[in-house]
PDB file of C-alpha atoms in Angstrom:
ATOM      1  CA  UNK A   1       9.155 -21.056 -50.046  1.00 68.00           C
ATOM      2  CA  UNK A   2       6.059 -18.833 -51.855  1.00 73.00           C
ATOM      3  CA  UNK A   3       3.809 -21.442 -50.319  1.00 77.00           C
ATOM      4  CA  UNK A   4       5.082 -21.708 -46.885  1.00 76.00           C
ATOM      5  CA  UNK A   5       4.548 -18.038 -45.936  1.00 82.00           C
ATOM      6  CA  UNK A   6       0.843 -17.619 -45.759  1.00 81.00           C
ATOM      7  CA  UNK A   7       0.576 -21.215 -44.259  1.00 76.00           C
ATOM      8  CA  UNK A   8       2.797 -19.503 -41.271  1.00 74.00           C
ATOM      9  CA  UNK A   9       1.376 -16.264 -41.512  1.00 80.00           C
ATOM     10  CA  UNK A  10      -2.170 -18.656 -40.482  1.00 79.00           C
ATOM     11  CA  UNK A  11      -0.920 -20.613 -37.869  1.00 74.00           C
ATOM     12  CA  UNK A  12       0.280 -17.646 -36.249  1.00 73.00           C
ATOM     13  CA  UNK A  13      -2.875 -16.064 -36.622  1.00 75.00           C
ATOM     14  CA  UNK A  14      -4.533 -18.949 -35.381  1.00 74.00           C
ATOM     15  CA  UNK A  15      -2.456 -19.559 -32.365  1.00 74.00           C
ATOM     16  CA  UNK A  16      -2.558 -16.045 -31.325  1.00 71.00           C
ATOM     17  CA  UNK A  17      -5.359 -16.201 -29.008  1.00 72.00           C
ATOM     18  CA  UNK A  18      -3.890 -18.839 -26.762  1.00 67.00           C
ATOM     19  CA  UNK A  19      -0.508 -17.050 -26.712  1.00 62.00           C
ATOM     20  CA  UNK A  20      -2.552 -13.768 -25.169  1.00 67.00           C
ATOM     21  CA  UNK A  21      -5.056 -15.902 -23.351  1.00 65.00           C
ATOM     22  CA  UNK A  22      -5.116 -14.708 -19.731  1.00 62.00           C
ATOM     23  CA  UNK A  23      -4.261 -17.039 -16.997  1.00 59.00           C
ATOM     24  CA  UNK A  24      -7.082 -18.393 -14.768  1.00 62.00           C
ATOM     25  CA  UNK A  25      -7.604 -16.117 -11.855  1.00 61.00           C
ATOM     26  CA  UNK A  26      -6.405 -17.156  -8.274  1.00 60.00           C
ATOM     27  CA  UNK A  27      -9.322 -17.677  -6.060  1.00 62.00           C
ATOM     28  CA  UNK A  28     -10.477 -14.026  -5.167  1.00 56.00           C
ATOM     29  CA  UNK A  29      -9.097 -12.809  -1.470  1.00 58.00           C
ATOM     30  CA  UNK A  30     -11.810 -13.002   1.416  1.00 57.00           C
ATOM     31  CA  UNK A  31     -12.897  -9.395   1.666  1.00 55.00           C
ATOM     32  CA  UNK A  32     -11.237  -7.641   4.629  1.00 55.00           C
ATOM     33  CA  UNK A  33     -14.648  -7.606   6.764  1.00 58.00           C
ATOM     34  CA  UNK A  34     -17.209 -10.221   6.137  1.00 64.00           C
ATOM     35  CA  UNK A  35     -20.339  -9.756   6.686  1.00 72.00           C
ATOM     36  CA  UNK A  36     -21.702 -10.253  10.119  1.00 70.00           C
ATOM     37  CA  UNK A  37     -24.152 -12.622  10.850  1.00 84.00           C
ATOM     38  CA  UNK A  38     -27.879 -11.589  11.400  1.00 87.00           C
ATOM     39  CA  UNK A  39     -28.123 -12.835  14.973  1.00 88.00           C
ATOM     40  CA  UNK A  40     -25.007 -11.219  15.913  1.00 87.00           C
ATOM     41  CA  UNK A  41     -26.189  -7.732  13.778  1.00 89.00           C
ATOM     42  CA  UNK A  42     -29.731  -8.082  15.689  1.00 90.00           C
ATOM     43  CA  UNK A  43     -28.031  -8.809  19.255  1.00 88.00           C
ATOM     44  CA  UNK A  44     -25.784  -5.916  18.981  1.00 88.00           C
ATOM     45  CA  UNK A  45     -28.907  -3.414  17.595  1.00 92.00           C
ATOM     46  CA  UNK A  46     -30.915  -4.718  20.646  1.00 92.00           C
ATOM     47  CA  UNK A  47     -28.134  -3.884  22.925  1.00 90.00           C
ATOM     48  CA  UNK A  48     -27.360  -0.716  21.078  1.00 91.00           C
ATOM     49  CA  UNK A  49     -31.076   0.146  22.073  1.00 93.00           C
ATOM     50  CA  UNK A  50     -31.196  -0.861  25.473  1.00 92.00           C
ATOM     51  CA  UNK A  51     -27.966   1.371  26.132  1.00 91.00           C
ATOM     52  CA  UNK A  52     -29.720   4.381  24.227  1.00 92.00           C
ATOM     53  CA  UNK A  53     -32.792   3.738  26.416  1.00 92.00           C
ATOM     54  CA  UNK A  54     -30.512   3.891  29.790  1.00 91.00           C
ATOM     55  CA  UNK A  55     -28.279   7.080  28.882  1.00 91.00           C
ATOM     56  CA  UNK A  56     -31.606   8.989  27.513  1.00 91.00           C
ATOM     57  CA  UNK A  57     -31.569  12.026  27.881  1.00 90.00           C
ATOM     58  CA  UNK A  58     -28.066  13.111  28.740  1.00 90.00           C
ATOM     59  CA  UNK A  59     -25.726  15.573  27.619  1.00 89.00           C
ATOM     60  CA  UNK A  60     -23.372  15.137  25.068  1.00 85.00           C
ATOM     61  CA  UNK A  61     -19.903  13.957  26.806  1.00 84.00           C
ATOM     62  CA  UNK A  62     -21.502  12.389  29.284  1.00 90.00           C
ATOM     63  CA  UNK A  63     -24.012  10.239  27.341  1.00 92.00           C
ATOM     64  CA  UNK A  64     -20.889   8.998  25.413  1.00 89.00           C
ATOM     65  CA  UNK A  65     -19.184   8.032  28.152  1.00 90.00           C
ATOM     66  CA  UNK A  66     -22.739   6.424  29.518  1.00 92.00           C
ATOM     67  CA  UNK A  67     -23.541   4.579  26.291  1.00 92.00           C
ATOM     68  CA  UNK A  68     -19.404   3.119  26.083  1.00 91.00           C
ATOM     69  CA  UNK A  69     -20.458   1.660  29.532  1.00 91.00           C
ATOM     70  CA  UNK A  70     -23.740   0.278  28.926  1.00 91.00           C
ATOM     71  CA  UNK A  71     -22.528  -1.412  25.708  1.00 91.00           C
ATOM     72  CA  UNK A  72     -19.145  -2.970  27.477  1.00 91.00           C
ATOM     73  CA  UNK A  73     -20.954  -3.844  29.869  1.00 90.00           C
ATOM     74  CA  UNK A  74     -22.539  -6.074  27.955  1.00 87.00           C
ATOM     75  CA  UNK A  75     -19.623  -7.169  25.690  1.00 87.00           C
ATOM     76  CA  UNK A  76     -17.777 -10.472  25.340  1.00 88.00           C
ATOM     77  CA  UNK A  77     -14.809  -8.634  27.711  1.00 92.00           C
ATOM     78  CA  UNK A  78     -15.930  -5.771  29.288  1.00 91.00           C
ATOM     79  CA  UNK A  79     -12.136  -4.776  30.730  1.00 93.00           C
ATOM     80  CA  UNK A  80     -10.736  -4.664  27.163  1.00 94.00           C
ATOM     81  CA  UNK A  81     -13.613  -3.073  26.137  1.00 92.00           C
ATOM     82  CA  UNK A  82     -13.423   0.046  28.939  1.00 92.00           C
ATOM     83  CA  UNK A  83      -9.436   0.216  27.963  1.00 93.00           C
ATOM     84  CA  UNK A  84     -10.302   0.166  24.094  1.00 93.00           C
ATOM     85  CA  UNK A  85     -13.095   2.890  25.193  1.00 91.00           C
ATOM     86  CA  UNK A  86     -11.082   4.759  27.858  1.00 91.00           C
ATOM     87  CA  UNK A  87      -7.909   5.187  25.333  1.00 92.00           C
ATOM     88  CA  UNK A  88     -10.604   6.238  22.202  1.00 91.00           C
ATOM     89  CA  UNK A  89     -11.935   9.289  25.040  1.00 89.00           C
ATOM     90  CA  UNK A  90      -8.341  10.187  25.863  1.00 91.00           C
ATOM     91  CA  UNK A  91      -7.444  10.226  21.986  1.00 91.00           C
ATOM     92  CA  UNK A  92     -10.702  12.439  21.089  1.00 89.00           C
ATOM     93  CA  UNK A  93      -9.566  14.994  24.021  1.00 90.00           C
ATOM     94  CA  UNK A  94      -6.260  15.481  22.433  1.00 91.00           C
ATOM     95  CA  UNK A  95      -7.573  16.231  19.114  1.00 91.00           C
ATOM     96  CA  UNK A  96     -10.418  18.705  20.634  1.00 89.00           C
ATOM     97  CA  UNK A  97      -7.891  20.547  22.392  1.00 91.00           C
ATOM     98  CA  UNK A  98      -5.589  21.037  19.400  1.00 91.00           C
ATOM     99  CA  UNK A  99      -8.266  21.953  16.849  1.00 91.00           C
ATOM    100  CA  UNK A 100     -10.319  24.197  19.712  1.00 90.00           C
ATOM    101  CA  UNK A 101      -9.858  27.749  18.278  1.00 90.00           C
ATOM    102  CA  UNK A 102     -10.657  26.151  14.463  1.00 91.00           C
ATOM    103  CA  UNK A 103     -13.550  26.157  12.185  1.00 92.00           C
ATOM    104  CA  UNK A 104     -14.323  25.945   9.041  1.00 92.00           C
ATOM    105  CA  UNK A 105     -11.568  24.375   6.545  1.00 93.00           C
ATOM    106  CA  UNK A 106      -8.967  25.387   8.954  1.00 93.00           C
ATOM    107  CA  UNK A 107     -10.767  23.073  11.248  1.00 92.00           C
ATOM    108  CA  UNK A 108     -11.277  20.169   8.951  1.00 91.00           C
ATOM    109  CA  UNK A 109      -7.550  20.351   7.823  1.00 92.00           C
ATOM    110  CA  UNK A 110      -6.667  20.575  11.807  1.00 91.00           C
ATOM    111  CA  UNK A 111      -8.469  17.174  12.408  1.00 90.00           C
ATOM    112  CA  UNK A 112      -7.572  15.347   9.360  1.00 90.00           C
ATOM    113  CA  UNK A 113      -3.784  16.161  10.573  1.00 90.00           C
ATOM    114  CA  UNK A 114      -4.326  14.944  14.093  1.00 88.00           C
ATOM    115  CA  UNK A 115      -6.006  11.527  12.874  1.00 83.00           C
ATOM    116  CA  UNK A 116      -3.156  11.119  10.589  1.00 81.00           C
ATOM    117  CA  UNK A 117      -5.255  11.192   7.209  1.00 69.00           C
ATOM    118  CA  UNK A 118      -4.189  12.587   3.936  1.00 65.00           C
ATOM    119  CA  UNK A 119      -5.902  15.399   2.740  1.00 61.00           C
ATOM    120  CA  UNK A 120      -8.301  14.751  -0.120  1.00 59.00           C
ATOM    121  CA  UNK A 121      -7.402  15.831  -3.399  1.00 53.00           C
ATOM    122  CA  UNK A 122     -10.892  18.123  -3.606  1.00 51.00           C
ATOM    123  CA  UNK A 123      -9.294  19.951  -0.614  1.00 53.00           C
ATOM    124  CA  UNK A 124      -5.983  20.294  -1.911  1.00 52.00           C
ATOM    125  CA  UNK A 125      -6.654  22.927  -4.296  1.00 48.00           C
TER     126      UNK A 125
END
C-alpha cells in the first residue's frame, strides 16, 4: 500500500495541468465599430471640407445648422439625415436652457444629468 502512494501522489501531479488547462477561447466578438474603410473615411473628410468651405465664416448656431445641411445634403438620405439633425438641435436647446445660469462644476454636473451620464468617480468626491 507503501508503494502505491507516491505512484498516485505522481500521477496526480502529472495530470494536474490538463485538469486546470483553460478551455480554447470562442472566436473573439467583432468589435462594436469596425473600422471604416479609407475611401469612405476620405469621401466623408472631402465632404466635411467642402461643407466647412460653404458655411465659412458664420456664427456659431448658425454655422451648425449650415454645416448639418451641407453634409445631409450630401448624405446617402438626406430626409433622415435633417430629422436625425433637426431632433440632435432640439435636444441641445433643451439642455442649454436648463444648464443656462451654470458654470463651473455646477455646470458640468448640470449637463452630465441632462445627457443621462453617470458622474465620474474623480467628480464624486
Amino acid at each position: 500500500m507503501r508503494r502505491f502512494i507516491p505512484l498516485l501522489a505522481a500521477l496526480l501531479l502529472g495530470a494536474s495541468p490538463a485538469v486546470f488547462a483553460q478551455a480554447p477561447k470562442a472566436e473573439a466578438p467583432k468589435a462594436a465599430a469596425p473600422k471604416a474603410d479609407p475611401a469612405k473615411r476620405e469621401a466623408f473628410r472631402q465632404a466635411r471640407e467642402k461643407a466647412r468651405k460653404a458655411c465659412e465664416g458664420k456664427a456659431a448656431d448658425e454655422q451648425r445648422e449650415c454645416m448639418r445641411r451641407e453634409m445631409c445634403a450630401q448624405s446617402s438620405d438626406p430626409a433622415a439625415c435633417e430629422a436625425r439633425g433637426k431632433a440632435h438641435a432640439e435636444r441641445r436647446a433643451q439642455v442649454r436652457e436648463a444648464c443656462k445660469d451654470k458654470k463651473g462644476d455646477e455646470l458640468r454636473a448640470c449637463l452630465r444629468e441632462q445627457r443621462g451620464r453617470p458622474a465620474s468617480e474623480s467628480e464624486k468626491k
